[in-house]
């Protein structure tokens, strides 16, 4: 397993490194010791799965406020997505900057999104399925989001957006 820092402090790409033989392959997708050695939060509260029927489905940009802020560890188990972490930590040198990563079932890449960052993704294939490992329970009173198309962030989505939940489309724009 390779742990690759990005330009956003705390956001990491995790690459599983499959070991293959005639039966198939084996790869570590979670290694608490290796992640902790890299300084990452390994507290797990729950695991979840999400399935998206159509290419061009956008989910995000979501976060939870303290004291229920959550770290997310995202992996694609079927299909492909463009996954985005958006830095919303005012004290961060990369405040309002984003990192995007193409995650597929085949490339074995995962995205580690620390607390304080918003998260969202665009499906690049039909029938995309993701697993999430989360450090905190869902707390509706602390859930929030920002607009995926807010010019303050200028996220460059790599394809057409065909499906967006009304909630995600109606988050207010950030004052400039």
PDB file of C-alpha atoms in Angstrom:
ATOM      1  CA  UNK A   1       0.000   0.000   0.000  1.00  0.00           C
ATOM      2  CA  UNK A   2       1.331   3.423  -0.980  1.00  0.00           C
ATOM      3  CA  UNK A   3       0.258   6.592   0.845  1.00  0.00           C
ATOM      4  CA  UNK A   4       0.690   9.638  -1.376  1.00  0.00           C
ATOM      5  CA  UNK A   5       0.207  13.169   0.007  1.00  0.00           C
ATOM      6  CA  UNK A   6      -1.460  15.736  -2.233  1.00  0.00           C
ATOM      7  CA  UNK A   7      -1.039  19.520  -2.351  1.00  0.00           C
ATOM      8  CA  UNK A   8      -3.915  19.831   0.160  1.00  0.00           C
ATOM      9  CA  UNK A   9      -2.570  19.152   3.690  1.00  0.00           C
ATOM     10  CA  UNK A  10      -4.121  15.981   5.070  1.00  0.00           C
ATOM     11  CA  UNK A  11      -5.640  14.794   1.778  1.00  0.00           C
ATOM     12  CA  UNK A  12      -3.935  11.624   0.594  1.00  0.00           C
ATOM     13  CA  UNK A  13      -4.247   9.182  -2.266  1.00  0.00           C
ATOM     14  CA  UNK A  14      -3.970   5.623  -1.055  1.00  0.00           C
ATOM     15  CA  UNK A  15      -2.870   3.094  -3.663  1.00  0.00           C
ATOM     16  CA  UNK A  16      -3.470  -0.545  -2.994  1.00  0.00           C
ATOM     17  CA  UNK A  17      -0.629  -2.550  -4.506  1.00  0.00           C
ATOM     18  CA  UNK A  18      -2.045  -5.871  -5.671  1.00  0.00           C
ATOM     19  CA  UNK A  19       0.060  -8.998  -5.469  1.00  0.00           C
ATOM     20  CA  UNK A  20      -1.125 -11.229  -8.305  1.00  0.00           C
ATOM     21  CA  UNK A  21      -0.860 -14.910  -9.118  1.00  0.00           C
ATOM     22  CA  UNK A  22      -2.863 -17.374 -11.202  1.00  0.00           C
ATOM     23  CA  UNK A  23      -5.792 -17.175  -8.750  1.00  0.00           C
ATOM     24  CA  UNK A  24      -6.159 -13.394  -8.989  1.00  0.00           C
ATOM     25  CA  UNK A  25      -4.720 -10.842  -6.580  1.00  0.00           C
ATOM     26  CA  UNK A  26      -4.553  -9.738  -2.954  1.00  0.00           C
ATOM     27  CA  UNK A  27      -4.199  -6.098  -1.891  1.00  0.00           C
ATOM     28  CA  UNK A  28      -4.368  -4.238   1.411  1.00  0.00           C
ATOM     29  CA  UNK A  29      -6.925  -1.439   1.217  1.00  0.00           C
ATOM     30  CA  UNK A  30      -6.647  -0.493   4.902  1.00  0.00           C
ATOM     31  CA  UNK A  31      -3.594  -0.802   7.131  1.00  0.00           C
ATOM     32  CA  UNK A  32      -3.986   1.035  10.429  1.00  0.00           C
ATOM     33  CA  UNK A  33      -0.286   0.841  11.286  1.00  0.00           C
ATOM     34  CA  UNK A  34       0.844   2.253   7.914  1.00  0.00           C
ATOM     35  CA  UNK A  35      -1.812   4.985   7.979  1.00  0.00           C
ATOM     36  CA  UNK A  36      -0.981   6.009  11.547  1.00  0.00           C
ATOM     37  CA  UNK A  37       2.729   6.066  10.672  1.00  0.00           C
ATOM     38  CA  UNK A  38       1.804   8.565   7.920  1.00  0.00           C
ATOM     39  CA  UNK A  39      -0.027  10.684  10.522  1.00  0.00           C
ATOM     40  CA  UNK A  40      -3.551   9.854   9.351  1.00  0.00           C
ATOM     41  CA  UNK A  41      -6.602   9.478  11.580  1.00  0.00           C
ATOM     42  CA  UNK A  42      -7.604   5.802  11.656  1.00  0.00           C
ATOM     43  CA  UNK A  43     -10.645   6.073  13.921  1.00  0.00           C
ATOM     44  CA  UNK A  44     -13.495   4.181  12.261  1.00  0.00           C
ATOM     45  CA  UNK A  45     -17.078   4.580  13.303  1.00  0.00           C
ATOM     46  CA  UNK A  46     -18.926   3.091  10.350  1.00  0.00           C
ATOM     47  CA  UNK A  47     -18.604   1.748   6.838  1.00  0.00           C
ATOM     48  CA  UNK A  48     -21.155   2.456   4.134  1.00  0.00           C
ATOM     49  CA  UNK A  49     -21.755   1.722   0.471  1.00  0.00           C
ATOM     50  CA  UNK A  50     -23.357   3.919  -2.167  1.00  0.00           C
ATOM     51  CA  UNK A  51     -24.515   2.906  -5.620  1.00  0.00           C
ATOM     52  CA  UNK A  52     -25.111   5.297  -8.511  1.00  0.00           C
ATOM     53  CA  UNK A  53     -27.102   4.142 -11.509  1.00  0.00           C
ATOM     54  CA  UNK A  54     -26.130   6.740 -14.094  1.00  0.00           C
ATOM     55  CA  UNK A  55     -22.937   8.244 -15.432  1.00  0.00           C
ATOM     56  CA  UNK A  56     -22.897  11.966 -14.705  1.00  0.00           C
ATOM     57  CA  UNK A  57     -24.376  11.663 -11.211  1.00  0.00           C
ATOM     58  CA  UNK A  58     -22.918  14.242  -8.862  1.00  0.00           C
ATOM     59  CA  UNK A  59     -23.009  13.865  -5.085  1.00  0.00           C
ATOM     60  CA  UNK A  60     -21.565  16.618  -2.921  1.00  0.00           C
ATOM     61  CA  UNK A  61     -19.985  18.717  -1.661  1.00  0.00           C
ATOM     62  CA  UNK A  62     -20.727  17.439   1.864  1.00  0.00           C
ATOM     63  CA  UNK A  63     -19.151  17.761   5.314  1.00  0.00           C
ATOM     64  CA  UNK A  64     -20.062  17.616   8.997  1.00  0.00           C
ATOM     65  CA  UNK A  65     -19.349  20.406  11.468  1.00  0.00           C
ATOM     66  CA  UNK A  66     -17.596  19.807  14.803  1.00  0.00           C
ATOM     67  CA  UNK A  67     -18.010  18.082  17.126  1.00  0.00           C
ATOM     68  CA  UNK A  68     -19.139  15.544  14.512  1.00  0.00           C
ATOM     69  CA  UNK A  69     -16.617  16.433  11.801  1.00  0.00           C
ATOM     70  CA  UNK A  70     -15.643  13.301   9.943  1.00  0.00           C
ATOM     71  CA  UNK A  71     -12.717  11.856   8.089  1.00  0.00           C
ATOM     72  CA  UNK A  72     -13.666   9.850   4.987  1.00  0.00           C
ATOM     73  CA  UNK A  73     -11.806   7.065   3.263  1.00  0.00           C
ATOM     74  CA  UNK A  74     -13.362   6.444  -0.187  1.00  0.00           C
ATOM     75  CA  UNK A  75     -12.877   3.432  -2.448  1.00  0.00           C
ATOM     76  CA  UNK A  76     -14.593   2.467  -5.715  1.00  0.00           C
ATOM     77  CA  UNK A  77     -15.639  -1.176  -5.914  1.00  0.00           C
ATOM     78  CA  UNK A  78     -17.381  -0.976  -9.312  1.00  0.00           C
ATOM     79  CA  UNK A  79     -17.139   1.571 -12.101  1.00  0.00           C
ATOM     80  CA  UNK A  80     -15.358   4.929 -11.981  1.00  0.00           C
ATOM     81  CA  UNK A  81     -15.687   8.349 -10.350  1.00  0.00           C
ATOM     82  CA  UNK A  82     -13.916  11.682 -10.175  1.00  0.00           C
ATOM     83  CA  UNK A  83     -13.535  12.193  -6.422  1.00  0.00           C
ATOM     84  CA  UNK A  84     -12.945  15.654  -4.909  1.00  0.00           C
ATOM     85  CA  UNK A  85     -11.743  16.889  -1.526  1.00  0.00           C
ATOM     86  CA  UNK A  86     -12.295  20.620  -0.926  1.00  0.00           C
ATOM     87  CA  UNK A  87     -10.364  22.335   1.858  1.00  0.00           C
ATOM     88  CA  UNK A  88     -12.761  24.349   4.048  1.00  0.00           C
ATOM     89  CA  UNK A  89     -10.358  24.832   6.967  1.00  0.00           C
ATOM     90  CA  UNK A  90      -9.895  28.631   7.322  1.00  0.00           C
ATOM     91  CA  UNK A  91      -6.483  28.182   8.982  1.00  0.00           C
ATOM     92  CA  UNK A  92      -5.184  25.986   6.154  1.00  0.00           C
ATOM     93  CA  UNK A  93      -2.731  27.375   3.575  1.00  0.00           C
ATOM     94  CA  UNK A  94      -4.891  25.679   0.906  1.00  0.00           C
ATOM     95  CA  UNK A  95      -8.250  27.052   2.145  1.00  0.00           C
ATOM     96  CA  UNK A  96     -10.854  26.830  -0.668  1.00  0.00           C
ATOM     97  CA  UNK A  97      -8.567  24.741  -2.873  1.00  0.00           C
ATOM     98  CA  UNK A  98      -9.508  21.280  -4.097  1.00  0.00           C
ATOM     99  CA  UNK A  99      -7.896  18.044  -5.145  1.00  0.00           C
ATOM    100  CA  UNK A 100      -9.555  15.688  -7.624  1.00  0.00           C
ATOM    101  CA  UNK A 101      -8.664  12.088  -8.287  1.00  0.00           C
ATOM    102  CA  UNK A 102     -10.059   9.491 -10.688  1.00  0.00           C
ATOM    103  CA  UNK A 103     -10.900   6.381  -8.698  1.00  0.00           C
ATOM    104  CA  UNK A 104     -11.826   3.142 -10.430  1.00  0.00           C
ATOM    105  CA  UNK A 105     -12.287  -0.449  -9.421  1.00  0.00           C
ATOM    106  CA  UNK A 106      -9.309  -1.249 -11.647  1.00  0.00           C
ATOM    107  CA  UNK A 107      -6.767   1.383 -10.551  1.00  0.00           C
ATOM    108  CA  UNK A 108      -7.086   0.510  -6.834  1.00  0.00           C
ATOM    109  CA  UNK A 109      -6.782   4.178  -5.817  1.00  0.00           C
ATOM    110  CA  UNK A 110      -8.595   5.532  -2.770  1.00  0.00           C
ATOM    111  CA  UNK A 111      -9.000   9.041  -1.390  1.00  0.00           C
ATOM    112  CA  UNK A 112      -8.467   9.974   2.243  1.00  0.00           C
ATOM    113  CA  UNK A 113     -10.445  13.139   3.050  1.00  0.00           C
ATOM    114  CA  UNK A 114      -9.656  14.646   6.478  1.00  0.00           C
ATOM    115  CA  UNK A 115     -12.150  16.362   8.754  1.00  0.00           C
ATOM    116  CA  UNK A 116     -12.622  19.974   7.718  1.00  0.00           C
ATOM    117  CA  UNK A 117     -12.738  19.174   4.025  1.00  0.00           C
ATOM    118  CA  UNK A 118     -15.897  18.821   1.961  1.00  0.00           C
ATOM    119  CA  UNK A 119     -16.237  15.749  -0.220  1.00  0.00           C
ATOM    120  CA  UNK A 120     -18.060  15.038  -3.445  1.00  0.00           C
ATOM    121  CA  UNK A 121     -17.788  13.072  -6.643  1.00  0.00           C
ATOM    122  CA  UNK A 122     -19.006  12.737 -10.216  1.00  0.00           C
ATOM    123  CA  UNK A 123     -19.655   9.278 -11.626  1.00  0.00           C
ATOM    124  CA  UNK A 124     -17.714   8.548 -14.807  1.00  0.00           C
ATOM    125  CA  UNK A 125     -19.547   5.304 -15.505  1.00  0.00           C
ATOM    126  CA  UNK A 126     -22.979   3.805 -15.126  1.00  0.00           C
ATOM    127  CA  UNK A 127     -23.489   1.598 -12.081  1.00  0.00           C
ATOM    128  CA  UNK A 128     -20.662   3.068  -9.984  1.00  0.00           C
ATOM    129  CA  UNK A 129     -20.377   1.700  -6.447  1.00  0.00           C
ATOM    130  CA  UNK A 130     -18.296   3.155  -3.605  1.00  0.00           C
ATOM    131  CA  UNK A 131     -17.454   2.137  -0.090  1.00  0.00           C
ATOM    132  CA  UNK A 132     -16.896   4.754   2.591  1.00  0.00           C
ATOM    133  CA  UNK A 133     -15.150   4.329   5.895  1.00  0.00           C
ATOM    134  CA  UNK A 134     -16.117   7.192   8.206  1.00  0.00           C
ATOM    135  CA  UNK A 135     -14.706   8.359  11.517  1.00  0.00           C
ATOM    136  CA  UNK A 136     -18.022   9.686  12.873  1.00  0.00           C
ATOM    137  CA  UNK A 137     -21.697   8.812  12.807  1.00  0.00           C
ATOM    138  CA  UNK A 138     -24.005  10.821  10.582  1.00  0.00           C
ATOM    139  CA  UNK A 139     -25.292  13.777  12.597  1.00  0.00           C
ATOM    140  CA  UNK A 140     -28.000  15.542  10.558  1.00  0.00           C
ATOM    141  CA  UNK A 141     -27.903  18.684  12.722  1.00  0.00           C
ATOM    142  CA  UNK A 142     -24.177  19.037  11.927  1.00  0.00           C
ATOM    143  CA  UNK A 143     -24.347  18.120   8.231  1.00  0.00           C
ATOM    144  CA  UNK A 144     -23.599  20.810   5.700  1.00  0.00           C
ATOM    145  CA  UNK A 145     -22.457  21.404   2.206  1.00  0.00           C
ATOM    146  CA  UNK A 146     -21.309  23.860  -0.394  1.00  0.00           C
ATOM    147  CA  UNK A 147     -22.303  24.124  -4.033  1.00  0.00           C
ATOM    148  CA  UNK A 148     -20.446  21.837  -6.404  1.00  0.00           C
ATOM    149  CA  UNK A 149     -20.471  24.599  -9.038  1.00  0.00           C
ATOM    150  CA  UNK A 150     -19.533  27.533  -6.804  1.00  0.00           C
ATOM    151  CA  UNK A 151     -17.139  29.873  -8.651  1.00  0.00           C
ATOM    152  CA  UNK A 152     -15.329  30.492  -5.340  1.00  0.00           C
ATOM    153  CA  UNK A 153     -13.921  26.967  -5.649  1.00  0.00           C
ATOM    154  CA  UNK A 154     -13.863  26.525  -9.459  1.00  0.00           C
ATOM    155  CA  UNK A 155     -13.907  22.734  -9.307  1.00  0.00           C
ATOM    156  CA  UNK A 156     -13.185  21.361 -12.769  1.00  0.00           C
ATOM    157  CA  UNK A 157     -15.554  18.433 -13.163  1.00  0.00           C
ATOM    158  CA  UNK A 158     -14.345  16.218 -16.041  1.00  0.00           C
ATOM    159  CA  UNK A 159     -17.689  15.573 -17.704  1.00  0.00           C
ATOM    160  CA  UNK A 160     -21.324  16.536 -17.950  1.00  0.00           C
ATOM    161  CA  UNK A 161     -23.378  16.615 -14.762  1.00  0.00           C
ATOM    162  CA  UNK A 162     -26.714  14.933 -15.463  1.00  0.00           C
ATOM    163  CA  UNK A 163     -28.094  14.058 -12.023  1.00  0.00           C
ATOM    164  CA  UNK A 164     -27.851  16.207  -8.870  1.00  0.00           C
ATOM    165  CA  UNK A 165     -29.961  15.966  -5.727  1.00  0.00           C
ATOM    166  CA  UNK A 166     -32.023  19.116  -5.087  1.00  0.00           C
ATOM    167  CA  UNK A 167     -30.234  19.600  -1.756  1.00  0.00           C
ATOM    168  CA  UNK A 168     -26.821  19.623  -3.455  1.00  0.00           C
ATOM    169  CA  UNK A 169     -27.988  22.066  -6.152  1.00  0.00           C
ATOM    170  CA  UNK A 170     -29.488  24.471  -3.608  1.00  0.00           C
ATOM    171  CA  UNK A 171     -26.602  25.054  -1.223  1.00  0.00           C
ATOM    172  CA  UNK A 172     -25.888  28.814  -1.160  1.00  0.00           C
ATOM    173  CA  UNK A 173     -22.887  30.256  -2.946  1.00  0.00           C
ATOM    174  CA  UNK A 174     -20.002  31.282  -0.696  1.00  0.00           C
ATOM    175  CA  UNK A 175     -19.652  35.065  -0.311  1.00  0.00           C
ATOM    176  CA  UNK A 176     -16.563  36.310  -2.151  1.00  0.00           C
TER     177      UNK A 176
END
